[in-house]
């Protein structure tokens, strides 16, 4: 390249080289993924498993895999079938979510979750309601400038800020009924910039039976939906051998946590794990050392699933090993919504090239567990 | 004195004394021969030069016209103007109801300017007139702004300077709103116009003479 240029233009040669290098760098850049692996025991007092399950608010898919198991036990099956209804409301105006009645009926009594449906986190306005009473709005630039509510720019914006995050504390608002703040928010949502979204709602009620979501939102088109459940049995599944004490695995004796994570992904996508060299779709091979399980039970629940239900499922899986079983370990994976504005607690979540935020438990027979948390590029390190 | 000693012969005298005009060529030759005999040392070229009197110009001077120093009246600097407080409004005069007649006056002025506002008029025409019109007394409100706390402020425009609007709101509060990065709404008889403050950074007096070009982006 530079040799070809004449002697009269030395600078042109240099810029040509610089542009090519910049393009190569951009091609080589892969958005980063983070995988955090930790191990602990369920009986340990400082174990964070409960906190992490409860603060991961918007869960899209829960799957668990039990090797060497043909039929699910009755308790597990009941739990799976009872993974709560969730509600879908079309064209709900935003000012309904800050109405005093809504806050008193749902937010204060129990845990209420809401997420806008079919909005892309990096393009459109997205709204999420967290159980601690915070309403998080992720607005694009024009909406933020017109709405007039105080917010901060998103962490994952480049030189020009395109997304802004507005956070409204509903518990705080409801305590002062006639404050200026409430009047301003109410004015912004009702007159200045009325926004309407399709919402996915779920409510875990504690306490006495009050009105339900169906009756409260009867003016709008609300549907009650049940999560989709897929139960299957996989035969002759090669499973890696794991040792609960060794996260990184031992060279000939056990596999590492990362290898297990990859293998689990291959199983969930129903890939062939035979290491056939001429297979067009996948040449993945189960990590060694491995044993072959005659049959394994794979169950997937898809929908807007409450963290409380996941906690019950996890506890039930722990109790799986109360009786002696053939299986050495069981796994439970939970995936979050790619378009949710928060991942864990109130950490901001962005899409970039695949907005994944998920966690995976591997439960061993001695109540040890491995926990793997994975996030994508536009995310902070998981807690 | 010279005229006493030397003066031309008249025709009559010349005839009397029998003097003939020598003719130009003979006179020239005579002068040359005379000079040669009188100044034998000088060359003929030097004599010619002397006769012709060439002057060598050493320097070239042109007299510059003395420009009259303009006596400008100094005027007041911004600091002195602020001290004079010509444009301040006293707190006791800051009442919204006091300025409602001003708003009515402004509405009448705009109606006259646009030759009677009819509902079927072209909005472009009204906008063109509004660009050059004076906005004192209009009810403006902020629709869009980079700073969210400015959004929603509505009131009668009291003063317009180069960069700001001074507005009095219904709650009798005088608000100073910078024009930069704000979009204002002016409403007259059902015609709503948006003013992009970033392009409007002119004194109202200068705005009537300015031609607006569509340059840059209207994104805030």
XYZ file of C-alpha atoms in Angstrom:
603
model
C 0.000 0.000 0.000
C 2.388 2.773 1.028
C 5.010 1.591 -1.400
C 2.637 2.091 -4.285
C 2.113 5.815 -3.568
C 4.329 8.302 -5.288
C 6.901 10.212 -3.395
C 4.905 13.370 -3.702
C 2.161 12.277 -1.227
C 3.638 10.816 1.900
C 0.708 11.820 4.114
C -1.882 10.153 1.916
C -0.082 6.857 2.333
C -0.135 7.158 6.083
C -3.867 7.939 6.308
C -4.617 4.973 4.090
C -2.774 2.697 6.485
C -4.512 4.241 9.493
C -7.977 3.723 8.045
C -7.335 0.104 7.274
C -6.017 -0.530 10.755
C -9.077 1.138 12.293
C -11.364 -1.073 10.229
C -9.460 -4.201 11.240
C -9.658 -3.201 14.890
C -13.408 -2.710 14.612
C -13.808 -6.108 12.997
C -11.756 -7.781 15.679
C -13.707 -6.098 18.467
C -16.199 -8.479 19.950
C -18.580 -7.134 22.568
C -17.484 -8.549 25.847
C -19.380 -11.153 27.849
C -18.898 -11.711 31.536
C -19.289 -15.013 33.278
C -18.966 -15.031 37.059
C -18.700 -18.449 38.691
C -18.846 -18.977 42.409
C -19.409 -21.894 44.701
C -20.936 -22.166 48.108
C -23.222 -24.307 50.193
C -26.933 -23.822 50.751
C -26.510 -24.276 54.454
C -23.898 -21.549 54.707
C -25.255 -18.507 56.521
C -23.688 -15.997 54.183
C -24.914 -17.723 51.060
C -26.294 -15.186 48.626
C -28.456 -17.480 46.603
C -31.723 -16.162 47.963
C -30.764 -12.546 47.469
C -29.661 -13.124 43.897
C -32.786 -15.043 42.974
C -35.058 -12.439 44.503
C -33.369 -9.430 42.951
C -33.410 -10.736 39.408
C -36.811 -9.338 38.621
C -37.790 -10.038 35.050
C -37.405 -13.704 34.265
C -38.312 -15.028 30.888
C -37.387 -18.670 30.897
C -36.635 -21.186 33.621
C -35.223 -24.595 32.724
C -33.942 -27.407 34.823
C -32.163 -30.571 33.879
C -32.074 -33.696 36.026
C -29.843 -36.475 34.709
C -30.731 -40.089 35.396
C -34.353 -39.278 35.954
C -37.276 -40.540 33.935
C -40.303 -38.999 35.546
C -40.578 -35.903 37.632
C -41.567 -36.310 41.226
C -45.034 -35.203 42.179
C -43.941 -32.168 44.165
C -41.797 -30.881 41.327
C -44.538 -31.428 38.847
C -47.035 -29.557 41.003
C -44.649 -26.669 41.401
C -44.018 -26.492 37.697
C -47.692 -26.491 36.865
C -48.340 -23.806 39.437
C -45.845 -21.255 38.172
C -48.473 -18.605 38.478
C -50.532 -16.754 35.917
C -49.258 -13.517 34.477
C -51.297 -10.814 32.818
C -51.041 -9.034 29.514
C -52.633 -5.593 29.150
C -52.834 -3.759 25.841
C -52.469 0.022 25.564
C -52.300 0.819 29.217
C -51.598 4.533 29.768
C -48.707 5.198 32.068
C -50.631 7.382 34.485
C -52.543 4.313 35.638
C -49.390 2.982 37.212
C -48.961 6.018 39.410
C -52.587 6.221 40.488
C -52.948 6.102 44.251
C -55.390 3.234 44.082
C -52.986 1.116 42.100
C -50.156 1.788 44.530
C -52.270 0.993 47.560
C -53.844 -2.113 46.123
C -50.920 -3.800 44.434
C -47.563 -2.215 45.085
C -47.889 -1.974 48.831
C -49.460 -5.354 49.387
C -47.036 -7.873 48.024
C -44.655 -7.665 45.137
C -45.843 -6.236 41.847
C -43.800 -6.605 38.677
C -44.452 -4.958 35.343
C -42.554 -4.729 32.075
C -43.434 -3.257 28.709
C -43.930 -5.820 26.030
C -42.384 -5.728 22.580
C -40.257 -2.635 23.083
C -36.568 -2.749 22.270
C -34.425 -1.412 25.066
C -31.994 0.294 22.731
C -34.551 1.990 20.484
C -37.887 2.578 22.182
C -39.192 3.794 25.478
C -39.308 1.004 28.048
C -40.956 0.992 31.452
C -40.427 -1.451 34.284
C -41.968 -1.636 37.736
C -39.884 -3.246 40.429
C -41.295 -4.850 43.569
C -39.630 -2.298 45.847
C -41.906 0.360 44.372
C -39.544 1.901 41.862
C -40.813 2.743 38.418
C -37.931 2.794 35.953
C -38.422 4.538 32.617
C -35.821 4.201 29.914
C -36.688 6.999 27.489
C -35.218 8.049 24.204
C -33.910 11.587 23.760
C -36.986 13.239 22.280
C -39.383 11.752 24.807
C -37.159 12.739 27.703
C -36.871 16.319 26.483
C -40.602 16.610 26.064
C -41.753 14.895 29.217
C -39.973 17.228 31.573
C -39.078 14.731 34.289
C -35.703 14.753 35.977
C -33.503 11.843 34.993
C -29.934 10.927 34.193
C -28.290 9.836 30.957
C -27.847 6.126 30.427
C -24.489 4.646 31.272
C -24.133 2.976 27.929
C -24.415 5.920 25.629
C -21.535 6.974 23.450
C -20.539 10.546 22.755
C -24.084 11.597 22.054
C -26.557 10.553 24.712
C -29.555 8.889 23.133
C -31.154 7.273 26.176
C -32.154 8.630 29.529
C -33.231 6.825 32.673
C -35.919 8.300 34.912
C -36.519 6.620 38.236
C -39.689 7.330 40.231
C -40.160 6.015 43.762
C -43.830 5.145 44.138
C -43.675 4.373 47.846
C -42.274 7.805 48.486
C -44.917 9.427 46.299
C -47.825 7.741 47.938
C -46.781 8.924 51.373
C -47.189 12.580 50.366
C -50.408 12.820 48.463
C -50.376 16.444 47.388
C -46.700 17.079 46.924
C -45.457 19.170 44.031
C -43.499 16.197 42.789
C -46.594 14.062 42.409
C -48.419 16.878 40.679
C -45.605 17.331 38.217
C -45.283 13.630 37.428
C -49.015 13.356 37.083
C -49.127 16.379 34.759
C -46.294 14.964 32.669
C -47.999 11.590 32.256
C -51.509 12.866 31.688
C -51.187 16.090 29.708
C -47.669 16.760 28.540
C -46.642 13.434 27.101
C -49.238 10.696 27.520
C -47.549 7.377 26.839
C -49.237 4.052 26.267
C -47.643 0.656 26.359
C -48.501 -3.023 26.282
C -47.609 -4.374 29.681
C -46.794 -7.753 31.148
C -47.886 -7.768 34.770
C -47.417 -10.195 37.584
C -48.301 -9.915 41.243
C -47.252 -11.964 44.175
C -49.649 -11.136 46.899
C -48.921 -11.404 50.568
C -51.717 -10.923 52.965
C -55.424 -10.932 52.557
C -57.153 -11.484 49.288
C -57.908 -8.128 47.731
C -59.016 -7.245 44.260
C -57.242 -9.020 41.480
C -55.542 -7.557 38.479
C -58.246 -8.767 36.162
C -60.927 -6.831 37.954
C -58.810 -3.721 38.457
C -57.893 -3.343 34.820
C -61.223 -4.460 33.458
C -61.489 -1.197 31.496
C -58.518 -2.176 29.393
C -57.971 -5.299 27.365
C -56.399 -7.576 29.935
C -55.754 -11.282 29.431
C -54.630 -13.819 31.920
C -51.983 -16.148 30.598
C -50.260 -19.234 31.905
C -46.584 -19.872 31.282
C -45.762 -22.419 28.582
C -44.314 -25.638 29.928
C -42.219 -28.022 27.854
C -41.263 -31.357 29.390
C -38.998 -33.777 27.600
C -36.810 -36.734 28.273
C -33.425 -36.988 26.621
C -31.898 -40.442 26.201
C -28.210 -41.327 26.220
C -26.994 -37.967 27.197
C -23.260 -37.621 27.830
C -22.863 -35.611 31.031
C -19.595 -34.154 32.302
C -18.207 -35.350 35.580
C -18.034 -32.585 38.159
C -16.536 -32.236 41.563
C -18.285 -29.760 43.809
C -15.083 -28.506 45.386
C -13.253 -27.758 42.141
C -14.664 -24.841 40.139
C -11.836 -24.927 37.676
C -11.950 -28.663 37.305
C -9.064 -31.091 37.476
C -7.284 -32.103 34.303
C -8.313 -35.751 34.153
C -10.867 -36.023 36.900
C -13.481 -33.296 36.601
C -14.677 -30.579 34.244
C -14.543 -26.853 34.883
C -17.527 -24.574 35.384
C -17.052 -22.930 32.004
C -17.120 -26.247 30.206
C -20.286 -27.162 32.031
C -21.868 -23.858 31.006
C -21.093 -24.491 27.374
C -22.340 -28.046 27.540
C -25.576 -26.914 29.135
C -26.133 -24.441 26.313
C -25.619 -27.231 23.782
C -28.123 -29.456 25.561
C -30.764 -26.706 25.707
C -30.442 -26.046 22.013
C -30.815 -29.784 21.313
C -27.462 -30.015 19.606
C -25.930 -33.366 18.792
C -23.153 -34.027 21.255
C -21.494 -36.872 19.425
C -18.593 -34.967 17.995
C -19.325 -36.094 14.467
C -16.776 -34.362 12.308
C -19.088 -34.142 9.340
C -22.129 -32.783 11.140
C -23.129 -29.551 9.471
C -24.812 -27.952 12.455
C -22.553 -28.693 15.346
C -19.216 -30.308 15.976
C -19.436 -29.774 19.701
C -18.135 -32.541 21.863
C -19.019 -33.192 25.474
C -16.147 -32.173 27.752
C -14.104 -35.052 29.106
C -14.299 -36.826 31.488
C -17.947 -37.664 31.008
C -20.422 -40.403 31.722
C -23.434 -41.338 29.711
C -26.794 -40.924 31.410
C -29.415 -43.346 30.185
C -32.138 -40.744 30.378
C -32.414 -37.186 31.613
C -35.382 -34.998 32.304
C -35.420 -31.542 30.786
C -38.175 -29.083 31.685
C -38.605 -25.520 30.418
C -41.071 -22.909 31.630
C -41.491 -19.800 29.458
C -43.407 -16.692 30.450
C -43.223 -13.811 32.911
C -42.130 -15.799 35.940
C -42.022 -14.503 39.479
C -38.777 -14.794 41.443
C -40.761 -16.177 44.360
C -41.730 -19.191 42.285
C -38.140 -19.697 41.232
C -37.076 -19.683 44.837
C -39.598 -22.424 45.640
C -38.367 -24.434 42.671
C -34.784 -24.100 43.816
C -35.648 -25.275 47.292
C -37.499 -28.231 45.896
C -34.512 -29.169 43.754
C -32.307 -29.034 46.836
C -34.651 -31.455 48.518
C -34.310 -33.771 45.521
C -31.214 -35.237 47.093
C -32.932 -36.013 50.396
C -33.411 -39.522 49.081
C -30.409 -41.192 47.463
C -30.479 -40.701 43.730
C -28.367 -41.798 40.783
C -27.843 -38.278 39.531
C -24.655 -36.558 40.699
C -26.030 -33.049 40.243
C -29.014 -31.080 38.876
C -29.034 -27.707 37.153
C -31.482 -24.834 37.174
C -31.058 -22.010 34.622
C -32.962 -18.759 34.545
C -32.866 -16.282 31.676
C -33.961 -12.701 31.922
C -35.818 -10.593 29.377
C -33.452 -9.144 26.820
C -35.432 -5.896 26.794
C -35.581 -5.280 30.489
C -34.051 -1.988 31.624
C -32.581 -3.544 34.782
C -30.676 -6.764 35.341
C -30.057 -7.365 39.055
C -31.445 -4.898 41.602
C -31.293 -1.602 39.740
C -28.203 -2.191 37.619
C -28.768 -0.800 34.194
C -29.059 -3.304 31.391
C -28.500 -2.661 27.715
C -28.839 -4.749 24.606
C -25.726 -4.160 22.446
C -25.514 -7.385 20.421
C -27.572 -9.751 22.533
C -29.056 -8.574 25.774
C -28.524 -11.668 27.818
C -28.514 -11.702 31.577
C -28.931 -15.118 33.087
C -27.875 -17.284 35.967
C -27.426 -20.968 36.451
C -27.385 -23.094 39.601
C -25.679 -26.486 39.757
C -26.869 -28.315 42.863
C -24.854 -31.192 44.229
C -25.960 -33.973 46.494
C -24.132 -32.623 49.525
C -26.036 -29.286 49.268
C -23.078 -27.613 47.677
C -23.877 -25.445 44.722
C -22.204 -23.676 41.886
C -23.642 -20.381 40.713
C -22.823 -18.916 37.325
C -23.956 -15.412 36.394
C -23.583 -14.262 32.814
C -24.145 -10.827 31.357
C -23.576 -9.246 27.982
C -21.709 -6.177 26.859
C -23.859 -3.306 28.085
C -24.090 -4.521 31.643
C -22.290 -4.025 34.874
C -20.622 -6.898 36.610
C -23.368 -8.945 38.310
C -23.519 -8.516 42.084
C 11.681 94.795 -15.337
C 12.494 92.212 -17.876
C 9.695 93.421 -20.027
C 11.350 96.847 -20.135
C 14.608 95.479 -21.343
C 13.268 92.745 -23.547
C 10.166 92.844 -25.557
C 9.216 91.505 -28.904
C 9.555 93.520 -31.961
C 6.333 94.593 -33.495
C 5.799 93.920 -37.156
C 6.363 97.564 -38.108
C 9.647 97.786 -36.262
C 10.861 94.510 -37.748
C 10.177 95.768 -41.238
C 11.910 99.090 -40.504
C 15.015 97.475 -39.190
C 14.941 94.842 -41.844
C 15.071 91.859 -39.470
C 14.055 88.525 -40.795
C 12.657 85.596 -38.846
C 15.314 83.021 -38.974
C 12.930 79.983 -39.194
C 12.843 77.160 -36.629
C 15.518 74.965 -38.068
C 17.989 77.765 -38.554
C 17.259 79.009 -35.026
C 17.855 75.576 -33.555
C 21.120 75.126 -35.400
C 22.220 78.563 -34.293
C 21.460 77.784 -30.618
C 23.354 74.546 -30.789
C 26.402 76.091 -32.381
C 26.334 78.891 -29.842
C 26.167 76.466 -26.925
C 29.016 74.405 -28.367
C 31.236 77.455 -28.641
C 30.335 78.739 -25.177
C 30.709 75.456 -23.337
C 33.330 73.496 -25.250
C 33.957 71.037 -22.424
C 30.368 69.677 -22.188
C 29.396 66.970 -24.581
C 26.508 67.490 -26.902
C 24.410 64.897 -24.961
C 24.952 66.711 -21.650
C 23.873 69.976 -23.290
C 20.731 68.384 -24.631
C 19.935 67.011 -21.171
C 20.364 70.350 -19.596
C 18.081 71.914 -22.138
C 15.449 69.352 -21.557
C 15.637 69.547 -17.836
C 14.846 66.009 -16.853
C 14.193 65.760 -13.227
C 14.953 62.556 -11.317
C 12.238 61.599 -8.951
C 13.712 60.298 -5.747
C 10.692 59.589 -3.617
C 7.033 59.372 -4.332
C 4.802 61.145 -1.880
C 1.064 61.343 -1.948
C -0.561 63.356 0.698
C -3.073 61.246 2.551
C -6.367 62.863 3.092
C -6.789 63.460 6.753
C -9.767 61.352 7.717
C -12.106 63.106 10.017
C -12.223 61.300 13.299
C -15.833 60.224 13.792
C -17.128 61.448 17.044
C -19.228 58.452 18.159
C -21.463 58.877 21.111
C -20.056 56.341 23.544
C -23.292 54.804 24.687
C -23.674 52.792 27.838
C -21.921 49.501 28.474
C -23.971 46.571 29.680
C -22.852 47.150 33.245
C -23.985 50.752 33.216
C -27.258 49.769 31.610
C -27.907 47.223 34.311
C -27.161 49.821 36.951
C -29.636 52.191 35.419
C -32.267 49.482 35.848
C -34.257 50.656 32.920
C -35.505 47.202 32.144
C -36.192 45.876 35.586
C -39.680 45.234 36.726
C -40.530 45.965 40.294
C -41.878 43.128 42.385
C -45.077 44.983 43.106
C -45.682 45.251 39.405
C -45.127 41.566 38.823
C -48.716 40.505 38.598
C -50.081 38.354 35.829
C -53.392 40.166 35.719
C -51.628 43.427 34.963
C -50.256 42.056 31.733
C -53.383 40.483 30.343
C -54.344 43.676 28.480
C -50.905 43.548 26.884
C -51.691 40.102 25.642
C -54.965 41.285 24.136
C -53.068 44.088 22.431
C -50.632 41.624 21.001
C -53.376 39.396 19.675
C -54.936 42.368 17.936
C -51.565 43.342 16.487
C -50.995 39.877 15.077
C -54.481 39.775 13.632
C -53.854 43.040 11.873
C -50.486 41.847 10.679
C -51.901 38.750 9.078
C -54.892 40.584 7.624
C -57.408 38.864 9.819
C -56.763 35.293 10.939
C -59.066 32.962 9.102
C -59.103 29.247 9.887
C -58.338 28.324 6.302
C -55.180 30.361 5.982
C -51.851 28.845 5.079
C -49.732 28.307 8.177
C -46.628 29.231 6.177
C -47.829 32.750 5.695
C -48.512 33.243 9.349
C -45.141 31.803 10.255
C -43.373 34.105 7.861
C -45.116 37.069 9.458
C -44.428 35.804 12.943
C -40.722 35.534 12.205
C -40.495 39.265 11.833
C -43.153 40.165 14.365
C -42.570 41.427 17.829
C -43.437 38.869 20.438
C -43.813 41.032 23.504
C -47.099 40.125 25.098
C -47.496 36.676 23.551
C -48.276 33.687 25.689
C -45.365 31.313 25.192
C -44.784 27.935 26.754
C -41.775 25.667 26.720
C -42.532 22.341 25.043
C -39.127 20.796 24.733
C -35.885 21.533 26.460
C -32.587 19.901 27.225
C -33.142 20.792 30.856
C -36.304 19.038 32.047
C -37.201 21.595 34.693
C -37.891 24.285 32.080
C -40.495 22.169 30.328
C -44.039 23.315 30.934
C -43.387 26.917 31.933
C -46.141 29.066 30.430
C -46.684 32.773 30.657
C -46.773 36.180 29.019
C -43.542 37.323 27.402
C -42.362 40.552 28.969
C -38.879 41.105 27.636
C -36.824 39.576 24.943
C -33.093 40.087 24.797
C -30.520 38.377 22.661
C -30.355 35.133 24.576
C -33.279 34.961 26.985
C -36.988 35.340 27.366
C -38.451 36.935 30.470
C -41.812 35.426 31.173
C -44.346 36.023 33.920
C -46.303 32.951 34.896
C -49.809 32.676 36.291
C -48.386 32.343 39.782
C -46.899 35.847 39.422
C -43.379 34.578 39.156
C -40.915 36.161 36.796
C -38.992 33.434 35.007
C -35.878 33.945 32.932
C -35.548 31.224 30.312
C -32.520 30.936 28.032
C -33.416 30.488 24.402
C -30.665 28.029 23.654
C -31.732 24.382 23.423
C -35.403 25.083 23.974
C -38.487 24.836 21.819
C -41.266 27.335 22.550
C -44.890 27.218 21.529
C -46.818 30.328 20.539
C -50.513 30.011 20.016
C -52.756 32.476 18.241
C -56.391 31.749 17.394
C -55.870 28.067 16.902
C -52.577 28.329 14.992
C -49.789 26.773 16.995
C -46.235 27.670 16.050
C -43.060 26.190 17.403
C -40.072 28.449 17.872
C -36.702 26.777 17.955
C -34.810 28.896 20.422
C -31.346 27.879 19.264
C -31.930 29.568 15.900
C -33.652 32.556 17.434
C -30.742 34.093 19.298
C -31.309 37.671 18.139
C -32.561 40.858 19.650
C -36.130 41.462 18.640
C -35.102 44.686 16.932
C -32.575 42.907 14.752
C -34.840 40.019 13.979
C -37.102 42.059 11.763
C -34.270 42.632 9.338
C -32.735 39.174 9.366
C -33.265 36.546 6.725
C -33.488 33.109 8.262
C -31.702 30.273 6.518
C -32.358 26.628 7.180
C -28.957 25.626 8.452
C -27.949 22.806 10.725
C -30.292 20.544 12.633
C -33.299 21.357 14.773
C -32.446 18.498 17.108
C -31.687 19.868 20.555
